[in-house]
Amino acid sequence: MRGFQTALDERIDELRQRLAQARADEDDHEVDVLLQQLETLIDLADRSDVDTTQMEAVLAAETGALPVIPAPTDD
């Protein structure tokens, strides 16, 4: 099961990177597609008895359900 968890974590990291790029490109359709993929992964993990607490927090942050506080800048 650990390998499955690792693969999920890697896929989620990849989706988050692609989401950041889609947002930077202002590609709303791609953002929606990627968020759906993220939701599907979380559902798959849940059905496979994987703890999804952290994944759900990621989804909440990515969908704006949780406020994301940007890192301070040195300006």
JSON list of N, CA, C and O in Angstrom, two decimals, residues 3-53:
[
{"chain": "A", "resi": 3, "resn": "GLY", "atom": "N", "xyz": [3.55, 1.88, -1.72]},
{"chain": "A", "resi": 3, "resn": "GLY", "atom": "CA", "xyz": [3.86, 2.28, -3.10]},
{"chain": "A", "resi": 3, "resn": "GLY", "atom": "C", "xyz": [2.69, 3.02, -3.73]},
{"chain": "A", "resi": 3, "resn": "GLY", "atom": "O", "xyz": [2.89, 3.98, -4.47]},
{"chain": "A", "resi": 4, "resn": "PHE", "atom": "N", "xyz": [1.48, 2.59, -3.43]},
{"chain": "A", "resi": 4, "resn": "PHE", "atom": "CA", "xyz": [0.27, 3.25, -3.94]},
{"chain": "A", "resi": 4, "resn": "PHE", "atom": "C", "xyz": [0.20, 4.66, -3.40]},
{"chain": "A", "resi": 4, "resn": "PHE", "atom": "O", "xyz": [-0.07, 5.61, -4.15]},
{"chain": "A", "resi": 5, "resn": "GLN", "atom": "N", "xyz": [0.45, 4.82, -2.11]},
{"chain": "A", "resi": 5, "resn": "GLN", "atom": "CA", "xyz": [0.43, 6.14, -1.47]},
{"chain": "A", "resi": 5, "resn": "GLN", "atom": "C", "xyz": [1.48, 7.05, -2.10]},
{"chain": "A", "resi": 5, "resn": "GLN", "atom": "O", "xyz": [1.22, 8.21, -2.38]},
{"chain": "A", "resi": 6, "resn": "THR", "atom": "N", "xyz": [2.65, 6.52, -2.33]},
{"chain": "A", "resi": 6, "resn": "THR", "atom": "CA", "xyz": [3.74, 7.30, -2.93]},
{"chain": "A", "resi": 6, "resn": "THR", "atom": "C", "xyz": [3.35, 7.75, -4.34]},
{"chain": "A", "resi": 6, "resn": "THR", "atom": "O", "xyz": [3.56, 8.91, -4.71]},
{"chain": "A", "resi": 7, "resn": "ALA", "atom": "N", "xyz": [2.76, 6.84, -5.11]},
{"chain": "A", "resi": 7, "resn": "ALA", "atom": "CA", "xyz": [2.33, 7.18, -6.47]},
{"chain": "A", "resi": 7, "resn": "ALA", "atom": "C", "xyz": [1.25, 8.26, -6.44]},
{"chain": "A", "resi": 7, "resn": "ALA", "atom": "O", "xyz": [1.27, 9.19, -7.27]},
{"chain": "A", "resi": 8, "resn": "LEU", "atom": "N", "xyz": [0.33, 8.17, -5.50]},
{"chain": "A", "resi": 8, "resn": "LEU", "atom": "CA", "xyz": [-0.71, 9.20, -5.36]},
{"chain": "A", "resi": 8, "resn": "LEU", "atom": "C", "xyz": [-0.09, 10.55, -5.03]},
{"chain": "A", "resi": 8, "resn": "LEU", "atom": "O", "xyz": [-0.45, 11.57, -5.62]},
{"chain": "A", "resi": 9, "resn": "ASP", "atom": "N", "xyz": [0.83, 10.55, -4.08]},
{"chain": "A", "resi": 9, "resn": "ASP", "atom": "CA", "xyz": [1.48, 11.80, -3.68]},
{"chain": "A", "resi": 9, "resn": "ASP", "atom": "C", "xyz": [2.22, 12.44, -4.86]},
{"chain": "A", "resi": 9, "resn": "ASP", "atom": "O", "xyz": [2.15, 13.66, -5.06]},
{"chain": "A", "resi": 10, "resn": "GLU", "atom": "N", "xyz": [2.91, 11.61, -5.63]},
{"chain": "A", "resi": 10, "resn": "GLU", "atom": "CA", "xyz": [3.63, 12.13, -6.79]},
{"chain": "A", "resi": 10, "resn": "GLU", "atom": "C", "xyz": [2.68, 12.70, -7.83]},
{"chain": "A", "resi": 10, "resn": "GLU", "atom": "O", "xyz": [2.92, 13.75, -8.41]},
{"chain": "A", "resi": 11, "resn": "ARG", "atom": "N", "xyz": [1.57, 12.01, -8.06]},
{"chain": "A", "resi": 11, "resn": "ARG", "atom": "CA", "xyz": [0.58, 12.47, -9.04]},
{"chain": "A", "resi": 11, "resn": "ARG", "atom": "C", "xyz": [-0.05, 13.78, -8.57]},
{"chain": "A", "resi": 11, "resn": "ARG", "atom": "O", "xyz": [-0.27, 14.70, -9.37]},
{"chain": "A", "resi": 12, "resn": "ILE", "atom": "N", "xyz": [-0.34, 13.90, -7.29]},
{"chain": "A", "resi": 12, "resn": "ILE", "atom": "CA", "xyz": [-0.92, 15.13, -6.75]},
{"chain": "A", "resi": 12, "resn": "ILE", "atom": "C", "xyz": [0.07, 16.28, -6.90]},
{"chain": "A", "resi": 12, "resn": "ILE", "atom": "O", "xyz": [-0.31, 17.39, -7.28]},
{"chain": "A", "resi": 13, "resn": "ASP", "atom": "N", "xyz": [1.33, 16.02, -6.61]},
{"chain": "A", "resi": 13, "resn": "ASP", "atom": "CA", "xyz": [2.35, 17.07, -6.78]},
{"chain": "A", "resi": 13, "resn": "ASP", "atom": "C", "xyz": [2.41, 17.52, -8.24]},
{"chain": "A", "resi": 13, "resn": "ASP", "atom": "O", "xyz": [2.49, 18.72, -8.52]},
{"chain": "A", "resi": 14, "resn": "GLU", "atom": "N", "xyz": [2.35, 16.56, -9.16]},
{"chain": "A", "resi": 14, "resn": "GLU", "atom": "CA", "xyz": [2.36, 16.90, -10.59]},
{"chain": "A", "resi": 14, "resn": "GLU", "atom": "C", "xyz": [1.15, 17.73, -10.97]},
{"chain": "A", "resi": 14, "resn": "GLU", "atom": "O", "xyz": [1.26, 18.75, -11.67]},
{"chain": "A", "resi": 15, "resn": "LEU", "atom": "N", "xyz": [-0.02, 17.34, -10.49]},
{"chain": "A", "resi": 15, "resn": "LEU", "atom": "CA", "xyz": [-1.24, 18.10, -10.79]},
{"chain": "A", "resi": 15, "resn": "LEU", "atom": "C", "xyz": [-1.16, 19.51, -10.23]},
{"chain": "A", "resi": 15, "resn": "LEU", "atom": "O", "xyz": [-1.60, 20.46, -10.89]},
{"chain": "A", "resi": 16, "resn": "ARG", "atom": "N", "xyz": [-0.59, 19.67, -9.05]},
{"chain": "A", "resi": 16, "resn": "ARG", "atom": "CA", "xyz": [-0.47, 21.01, -8.46]},
{"chain": "A", "resi": 16, "resn": "ARG", "atom": "C", "xyz": [0.45, 21.89, -9.30]},
{"chain": "A", "resi": 16, "resn": "ARG", "atom": "O", "xyz": [0.19, 23.08, -9.48]},
{"chain": "A", "resi": 17, "resn": "GLN", "atom": "N", "xyz": [1.52, 21.31, -9.81]},
{"chain": "A", "resi": 17, "resn": "GLN", "atom": "CA", "xyz": [2.42, 22.08, -10.68]},
{"chain": "A", "resi": 17, "resn": "GLN", "atom": "C", "xyz": [1.71, 22.47, -11.97]},
{"chain": "A", "resi": 17, "resn": "GLN", "atom": "O", "xyz": [1.83, 23.62, -12.43]},
{"chain": "A", "resi": 18, "resn": "ARG", "atom": "N", "xyz": [0.95, 21.55, -12.53]},
{"chain": "A", "resi": 18, "resn": "ARG", "atom": "CA", "xyz": [0.21, 21.85, -13.76]},
{"chain": "A", "resi": 18, "resn": "ARG", "atom": "C", "xyz": [-0.88, 22.88, -13.50]},
{"chain": "A", "resi": 18, "resn": "ARG", "atom": "O", "xyz": [-1.15, 23.74, -14.35]},
{"chain": "A", "resi": 19, "resn": "LEU", "atom": "N", "xyz": [-1.50, 22.81, -12.32]},
{"chain": "A", "resi": 19, "resn": "LEU", "atom": "CA", "xyz": [-2.51, 23.81, -11.95]},
{"chain": "A", "resi": 19, "resn": "LEU", "atom": "C", "xyz": [-1.89, 25.20, -11.86]},
{"chain": "A", "resi": 19, "resn": "LEU", "atom": "O", "xyz": [-2.47, 26.18, -12.34]},
{"chain": "A", "resi": 20, "resn": "ALA", "atom": "N", "xyz": [-0.74, 25.28, -11.25]},
{"chain": "A", "resi": 20, "resn": "ALA", "atom": "CA", "xyz": [-0.06, 26.57, -11.13]},
{"chain": "A", "resi": 20, "resn": "ALA", "atom": "C", "xyz": [0.24, 27.14, -12.52]},
{"chain": "A", "resi": 20, "resn": "ALA", "atom": "O", "xyz": [0.04, 28.34, -12.76]},
{"chain": "A", "resi": 21, "resn": "GLN", "atom": "N", "xyz": [0.69, 26.29, -13.44]},
{"chain": "A", "resi": 21, "resn": "GLN", "atom": "CA", "xyz": [0.98, 26.76, -14.79]},
{"chain": "A", "resi": 21, "resn": "GLN", "atom": "C", "xyz": [-0.30, 27.17, -15.51]},
{"chain": "A", "resi": 21, "resn": "GLN", "atom": "O", "xyz": [-0.33, 28.20, -16.19]},
{"chain": "A", "resi": 22, "resn": "ALA", "atom": "N", "xyz": [-1.35, 26.39, -15.37]},
{"chain": "A", "resi": 22, "resn": "ALA", "atom": "CA", "xyz": [-2.62, 26.72, -16.02]},
{"chain": "A", "resi": 22, "resn": "ALA", "atom": "C", "xyz": [-3.16, 28.05, -15.49]},
{"chain": "A", "resi": 22, "resn": "ALA", "atom": "O", "xyz": [-3.70, 28.86, -16.26]},
{"chain": "A", "resi": 23, "resn": "ARG", "atom": "N", "xyz": [-3.01, 28.28, -14.20]},
{"chain": "A", "resi": 23, "resn": "ARG", "atom": "CA", "xyz": [-3.45, 29.55, -13.64]},
{"chain": "A", "resi": 23, "resn": "ARG", "atom": "C", "xyz": [-2.59, 30.70, -14.16]},
{"chain": "A", "resi": 23, "resn": "ARG", "atom": "O", "xyz": [-3.11, 31.77, -14.47]},
{"chain": "A", "resi": 24, "resn": "ALA", "atom": "N", "xyz": [-1.30, 30.47, -14.25]},
{"chain": "A", "resi": 24, "resn": "ALA", "atom": "CA", "xyz": [-0.40, 31.50, -14.78]},
{"chain": "A", "resi": 24, "resn": "ALA", "atom": "C", "xyz": [-0.75, 31.82, -16.23]},
{"chain": "A", "resi": 24, "resn": "ALA", "atom": "O", "xyz": [-0.66, 32.97, -16.65]},
{"chain": "A", "resi": 25, "resn": "ASP", "atom": "N", "xyz": [-1.16, 30.80, -16.97]},
{"chain": "A", "resi": 25, "resn": "ASP", "atom": "CA", "xyz": [-1.56, 30.97, -18.37]},
{"chain": "A", "resi": 25, "resn": "ASP", "atom": "C", "xyz": [-2.99, 31.48, -18.51]},
{"chain": "A", "resi": 25, "resn": "ASP", "atom": "O", "xyz": [-3.47, 31.70, -19.63]},
{"chain": "A", "resi": 26, "resn": "GLU", "atom": "N", "xyz": [-3.68, 31.60, -17.37]},
{"chain": "A", "resi": 26, "resn": "GLU", "atom": "CA", "xyz": [-5.09, 32.02, -17.33]},
{"chain": "A", "resi": 26, "resn": "GLU", "atom": "C", "xyz": [-5.96, 31.10, -18.18]},
{"chain": "A", "resi": 26, "resn": "GLU", "atom": "O", "xyz": [-6.89, 31.54, -18.86]},
{"chain": "A", "resi": 27, "resn": "ASP", "atom": "N", "xyz": [-5.68, 29.80, -18.12]},
{"chain": "A", "resi": 27, "resn": "ASP", "atom": "CA", "xyz": [-6.42, 28.78, -18.86]},
{"chain": "A", "resi": 27, "resn": "ASP", "atom": "C", "xyz": [-7.45, 28.15, -17.92]},
{"chain": "A", "resi": 27, "resn": "ASP", "atom": "O", "xyz": [-7.21, 27.12, -17.28]},
{"chain": "A", "resi": 28, "resn": "ASP", "atom": "N", "xyz": [-8.62, 28.78, -17.83]},
{"chain": "A", "resi": 28, "resn": "ASP", "atom": "CA", "xyz": [-9.65, 28.34, -16.90]},
{"chain": "A", "resi": 28, "resn": "ASP", "atom": "C", "xyz": [-10.14, 26.92, -17.18]},
{"chain": "A", "resi": 28, "resn": "ASP", "atom": "O", "xyz": [-10.43, 26.16, -16.25]},
{"chain": "A", "resi": 29, "resn": "HIS", "atom": "N", "xyz": [-10.23, 26.58, -18.45]},
{"chain": "A", "resi": 29, "resn": "HIS", "atom": "CA", "xyz": [-10.68, 25.22, -18.80]},
{"chain": "A", "resi": 29, "resn": "HIS", "atom": "C", "xyz": [-9.69, 24.18, -18.27]},
{"chain": "A", "resi": 29, "resn": "HIS", "atom": "O", "xyz": [-10.09, 23.18, -17.67]},
{"chain": "A", "resi": 30, "resn": "GLU", "atom": "N", "xyz": [-8.40, 24.40, -18.48]},
{"chain": "A", "resi": 30, "resn": "GLU", "atom": "CA", "xyz": [-7.38, 23.46, -18.00]},
{"chain": "A", "resi": 30, "resn": "GLU", "atom": "C", "xyz": [-7.41, 23.39, -16.48]},
{"chain": "A", "resi": 30, "resn": "GLU", "atom": "O", "xyz": [-7.27, 22.30, -15.91]},
{"chain": "A", "resi": 31, "resn": "VAL", "atom": "N", "xyz": [-7.62, 24.51, -15.81]},
{"chain": "A", "resi": 31, "resn": "VAL", "atom": "CA", "xyz": [-7.72, 24.51, -14.35]},
{"chain": "A", "resi": 31, "resn": "VAL", "atom": "C", "xyz": [-8.87, 23.61, -13.90]},
{"chain": "A", "resi": 31, "resn": "VAL", "atom": "O", "xyz": [-8.71, 22.77, -13.01]},
{"chain": "A", "resi": 32, "resn": "ASP", "atom": "N", "xyz": [-10.02, 23.75, -14.54]},
{"chain": "A", "resi": 32, "resn": "ASP", "atom": "CA", "xyz": [-11.19, 22.92, -14.19]},
{"chain": "A", "resi": 32, "resn": "ASP", "atom": "C", "xyz": [-10.90, 21.44, -14.41]},
{"chain": "A", "resi": 32, "resn": "ASP", "atom": "O", "xyz": [-11.24, 20.60, -13.56]},
{"chain": "A", "resi": 33, "resn": "VAL", "atom": "N", "xyz": [-10.28, 21.11, -15.53]},
{"chain": "A", "resi": 33, "resn": "VAL", "atom": "CA", "xyz": [-9.96, 19.72, -15.83]},
{"chain": "A", "resi": 33, "resn": "VAL", "atom": "C", "xyz": [-9.00, 19.15, -14.78]},
{"chain": "A", "resi": 33, "resn": "VAL", "atom": "O", "xyz": [-9.20, 18.04, -14.28]},
{"chain": "A", "resi": 34, "resn": "LEU", "atom": "N", "xyz": [-7.99, 19.91, -14.44]},
{"chain": "A", "resi": 34, "resn": "LEU", "atom": "CA", "xyz": [-7.01, 19.44, -13.46]},
{"chain": "A", "resi": 34, "resn": "LEU", "atom": "C", "xyz": [-7.62, 19.30, -12.06]},
{"chain": "A", "resi": 34, "resn": "LEU", "atom": "O", "xyz": [-7.29, 18.36, -11.33]},
{"chain": "A", "resi": 35, "resn": "LEU", "atom": "N", "xyz": [-8.50, 20.20, -11.69]},
{"chain": "A", "resi": 35, "resn": "LEU", "atom": "CA", "xyz": [-9.18, 20.08, -10.39]},
{"chain": "A", "resi": 35, "resn": "LEU", "atom": "C", "xyz": [-10.06, 18.83, -10.36]},
{"chain": "A", "resi": 35, "resn": "LEU", "atom": "O", "xyz": [-10.13, 18.13, -9.34]},
{"chain": "A", "resi": 36, "resn": "GLN", "atom": "N", "xyz": [-10.70, 18.52, -11.47]},
{"chain": "A", "resi": 36, "resn": "GLN", "atom": "CA", "xyz": [-11.50, 17.29, -11.55]},
{"chain": "A", "resi": 36, "resn": "GLN", "atom": "C", "xyz": [-10.61, 16.06, -11.40]},
{"chain": "A", "resi": 36, "resn": "GLN", "atom": "O", "xyz": [-10.98, 15.10, -10.72]},
{"chain": "A", "resi": 37, "resn": "GLN", "atom": "N", "xyz": [-9.43, 16.09, -12.01]},
{"chain": "A", "resi": 37, "resn": "GLN", "atom": "CA", "xyz": [-8.50, 14.98, -11.88]},
{"chain": "A", "resi": 37, "resn": "GLN", "atom": "C", "xyz": [-8.05, 14.83, -10.42]},
{"chain": "A", "resi": 37, "resn": "GLN", "atom": "O", "xyz": [-7.93, 13.71, -9.92]},
{"chain": "A", "resi": 38, "resn": "LEU", "atom": "N", "xyz": [-7.81, 15.94, -9.76]},
{"chain": "A", "resi": 38, "resn": "LEU", "atom": "CA", "xyz": [-7.42, 15.91, -8.36]},
{"chain": "A", "resi": 38, "resn": "LEU", "atom": "C", "xyz": [-8.53, 15.31, -7.50]},
{"chain": "A", "resi": 38, "resn": "LEU", "atom": "O", "xyz": [-8.28, 14.46, -6.64]},
{"chain": "A", "resi": 39, "resn": "GLU", "atom": "N", "xyz": [-9.76, 15.71, -7.76]},
{"chain": "A", "resi": 39, "resn": "GLU", "atom": "CA", "xyz": [-10.90, 15.15, -7.03]},
{"chain": "A", "resi": 39, "resn": "GLU", "atom": "C", "xyz": [-11.02, 13.65, -7.27]},
{"chain": "A", "resi": 39, "resn": "GLU", "atom": "O", "xyz": [-11.30, 12.88, -6.34]},
{"chain": "A", "resi": 40, "resn": "THR", "atom": "N", "xyz": [-10.79, 13.22, -8.49]},
{"chain": "A", "resi": 40, "resn": "THR", "atom": "CA", "xyz": [-10.86, 11.80, -8.83]},
{"chain": "A", "resi": 40, "resn": "THR", "atom": "C", "xyz": [-9.79, 11.01, -8.08]},
{"chain": "A", "resi": 40, "resn": "THR", "atom": "O", "xyz": [-10.06, 9.92, -7.56]},
{"chain": "A", "resi": 41, "resn": "LEU", "atom": "N", "xyz": [-8.58, 11.54, -8.01]},
{"chain": "A", "resi": 41, "resn": "LEU", "atom": "CA", "xyz": [-7.51, 10.88, -7.27]},
{"chain": "A", "resi": 41, "resn": "LEU", "atom": "C", "xyz": [-7.86, 10.73, -5.79]},
{"chain": "A", "resi": 41, "resn": "LEU", "atom": "O", "xyz": [-7.62, 9.69, -5.17]},
{"chain": "A", "resi": 42, "resn": "ILE", "atom": "N", "xyz": [-8.43, 11.77, -5.22]},
{"chain": "A", "resi": 42, "resn": "ILE", "atom": "CA", "xyz": [-8.80, 11.72, -3.81]},
{"chain": "A", "resi": 42, "resn": "ILE", "atom": "C", "xyz": [-9.90, 10.69, -3.59]},
{"chain": "A", "resi": 42, "resn": "ILE", "atom": "O", "xyz": [-9.87, 9.92, -2.62]},
{"chain": "A", "resi": 43, "resn": "ASP", "atom": "N", "xyz": [-10.86, 10.63, -4.50]},
{"chain": "A", "resi": 43, "resn": "ASP", "atom": "CA", "xyz": [-11.92, 9.64, -4.41]},
{"chain": "A", "resi": 43, "resn": "ASP", "atom": "C", "xyz": [-11.34, 8.23, -4.50]},
{"chain": "A", "resi": 43, "resn": "ASP", "atom": "O", "xyz": [-11.71, 7.34, -3.72]},
{"chain": "A", "resi": 44, "resn": "LEU", "atom": "N", "xyz": [-10.42, 8.02, -5.42]},
{"chain": "A", "resi": 44, "resn": "LEU", "atom": "CA", "xyz": [-9.77, 6.72, -5.57]},
{"chain": "A", "resi": 44, "resn": "LEU", "atom": "C", "xyz": [-9.02, 6.35, -4.29]},
{"chain": "A", "resi": 44, "resn": "LEU", "atom": "O", "xyz": [-9.11, 5.21, -3.81]},
{"chain": "A", "resi": 45, "resn": "ALA", "atom": "N", "xyz": [-8.29, 7.29, -3.73]},
{"chain": "A", "resi": 45, "resn": "ALA", "atom": "CA", "xyz": [-7.56, 7.04, -2.50]},
{"chain": "A", "resi": 45, "resn": "ALA", "atom": "C", "xyz": [-8.51, 6.68, -1.36]},
{"chain": "A", "resi": 45, "resn": "ALA", "atom": "O", "xyz": [-8.27, 5.72, -0.61]},
{"chain": "A", "resi": 46, "resn": "ASP", "atom": "N", "xyz": [-9.61, 7.40, -1.26]},
{"chain": "A", "resi": 46, "resn": "ASP", "atom": "CA", "xyz": [-10.60, 7.14, -0.21]},
{"chain": "A", "resi": 46, "resn": "ASP", "atom": "C", "xyz": [-11.18, 5.75, -0.34]},
{"chain": "A", "resi": 46, "resn": "ASP", "atom": "O", "xyz": [-11.30, 5.01, 0.64]},
{"chain": "A", "resi": 47, "resn": "ARG", "atom": "N", "xyz": [-11.53, 5.37, -1.57]},
{"chain": "A", "resi": 47, "resn": "ARG", "atom": "CA", "xyz": [-12.08, 4.03, -1.80]},
{"chain": "A", "resi": 47, "resn": "ARG", "atom": "C", "xyz": [-11.05, 2.93, -1.57]},
{"chain": "A", "resi": 47, "resn": "ARG", "atom": "O", "xyz": [-11.42, 1.78, -1.36]},
{"chain": "A", "resi": 48, "resn": "SER", "atom": "N", "xyz": [-9.79, 3.29, -1.58]},
{"chain": "A", "resi": 48, "resn": "SER", "atom": "CA", "xyz": [-8.70, 2.32, -1.35]},
{"chain": "A", "resi": 48, "resn": "SER", "atom": "C", "xyz": [-8.21, 2.35, 0.09]},
{"chain": "A", "resi": 48, "resn": "SER", "atom": "O", "xyz": [-7.15, 1.83, 0.40]},
{"chain": "A", "resi": 49, "resn": "ASP", "atom": "N", "xyz": [-8.99, 2.97, 0.97]},
{"chain": "A", "resi": 49, "resn": "ASP", "atom": "CA", "xyz": [-8.68, 3.05, 2.40]},
{"chain": "A", "resi": 49, "resn": "ASP", "atom": "C", "xyz": [-7.36, 3.77, 2.69]},
{"chain": "A", "resi": 49, "resn": "ASP", "atom": "O", "xyz": [-6.65, 3.44, 3.64]},
{"chain": "A", "resi": 50, "resn": "VAL", "atom": "N", "xyz": [-7.04, 4.76, 1.88]},
{"chain": "A", "resi": 50, "resn": "VAL", "atom": "CA", "xyz": [-5.88, 5.62, 2.12]},
{"chain": "A", "resi": 50, "resn": "VAL", "atom": "C", "xyz": [-6.37, 6.86, 2.86]},
{"chain": "A", "resi": 50, "resn": "VAL", "atom": "O", "xyz": [-7.43, 7.40, 2.52]},
{"chain": "A", "resi": 51, "resn": "ASP", "atom": "N", "xyz": [-5.64, 7.29, 3.86]},
{"chain": "A", "resi": 51, "resn": "ASP", "atom": "CA", "xyz": [-6.00, 8.50, 4.59]},
{"chain": "A", "resi": 51, "resn": "ASP", "atom": "C", "xyz": [-5.93, 9.69, 3.63]},
{"chain": "A", "resi": 51, "resn": "ASP", "atom": "O", "xyz": [-4.86, 9.99, 3.08]},
{"chain": "A", "resi": 52, "resn": "THR", "atom": "N", "xyz": [-7.04, 10.35, 3.43]},
{"chain": "A", "resi": 52, "resn": "THR", "atom": "CA", "xyz": [-7.11, 11.46, 2.47]},
{"chain": "A", "resi": 52, "resn": "THR", "atom": "C", "xyz": [-7.14, 12.83, 3.13]},
{"chain": "A", "resi": 52, "resn": "THR", "atom": "O", "xyz": [-7.36, 13.83, 2.46]},
{"chain": "A", "resi": 53, "resn": "THR", "atom": "N", "xyz": [-6.88, 12.89, 4.41]},
{"chain": "A", "resi": 53, "resn": "THR", "atom": "CA", "xyz": [-6.96, 14.16, 5.13]},
{"chain": "A", "resi": 53, "resn": "THR", "atom": "C", "xyz": [-6.08, 15.22, 4.49]},
{"chain": "A", "resi": 53, "resn": "THR", "atom": "O", "xyz": [-6.54, 16.33, 4.22]}
]
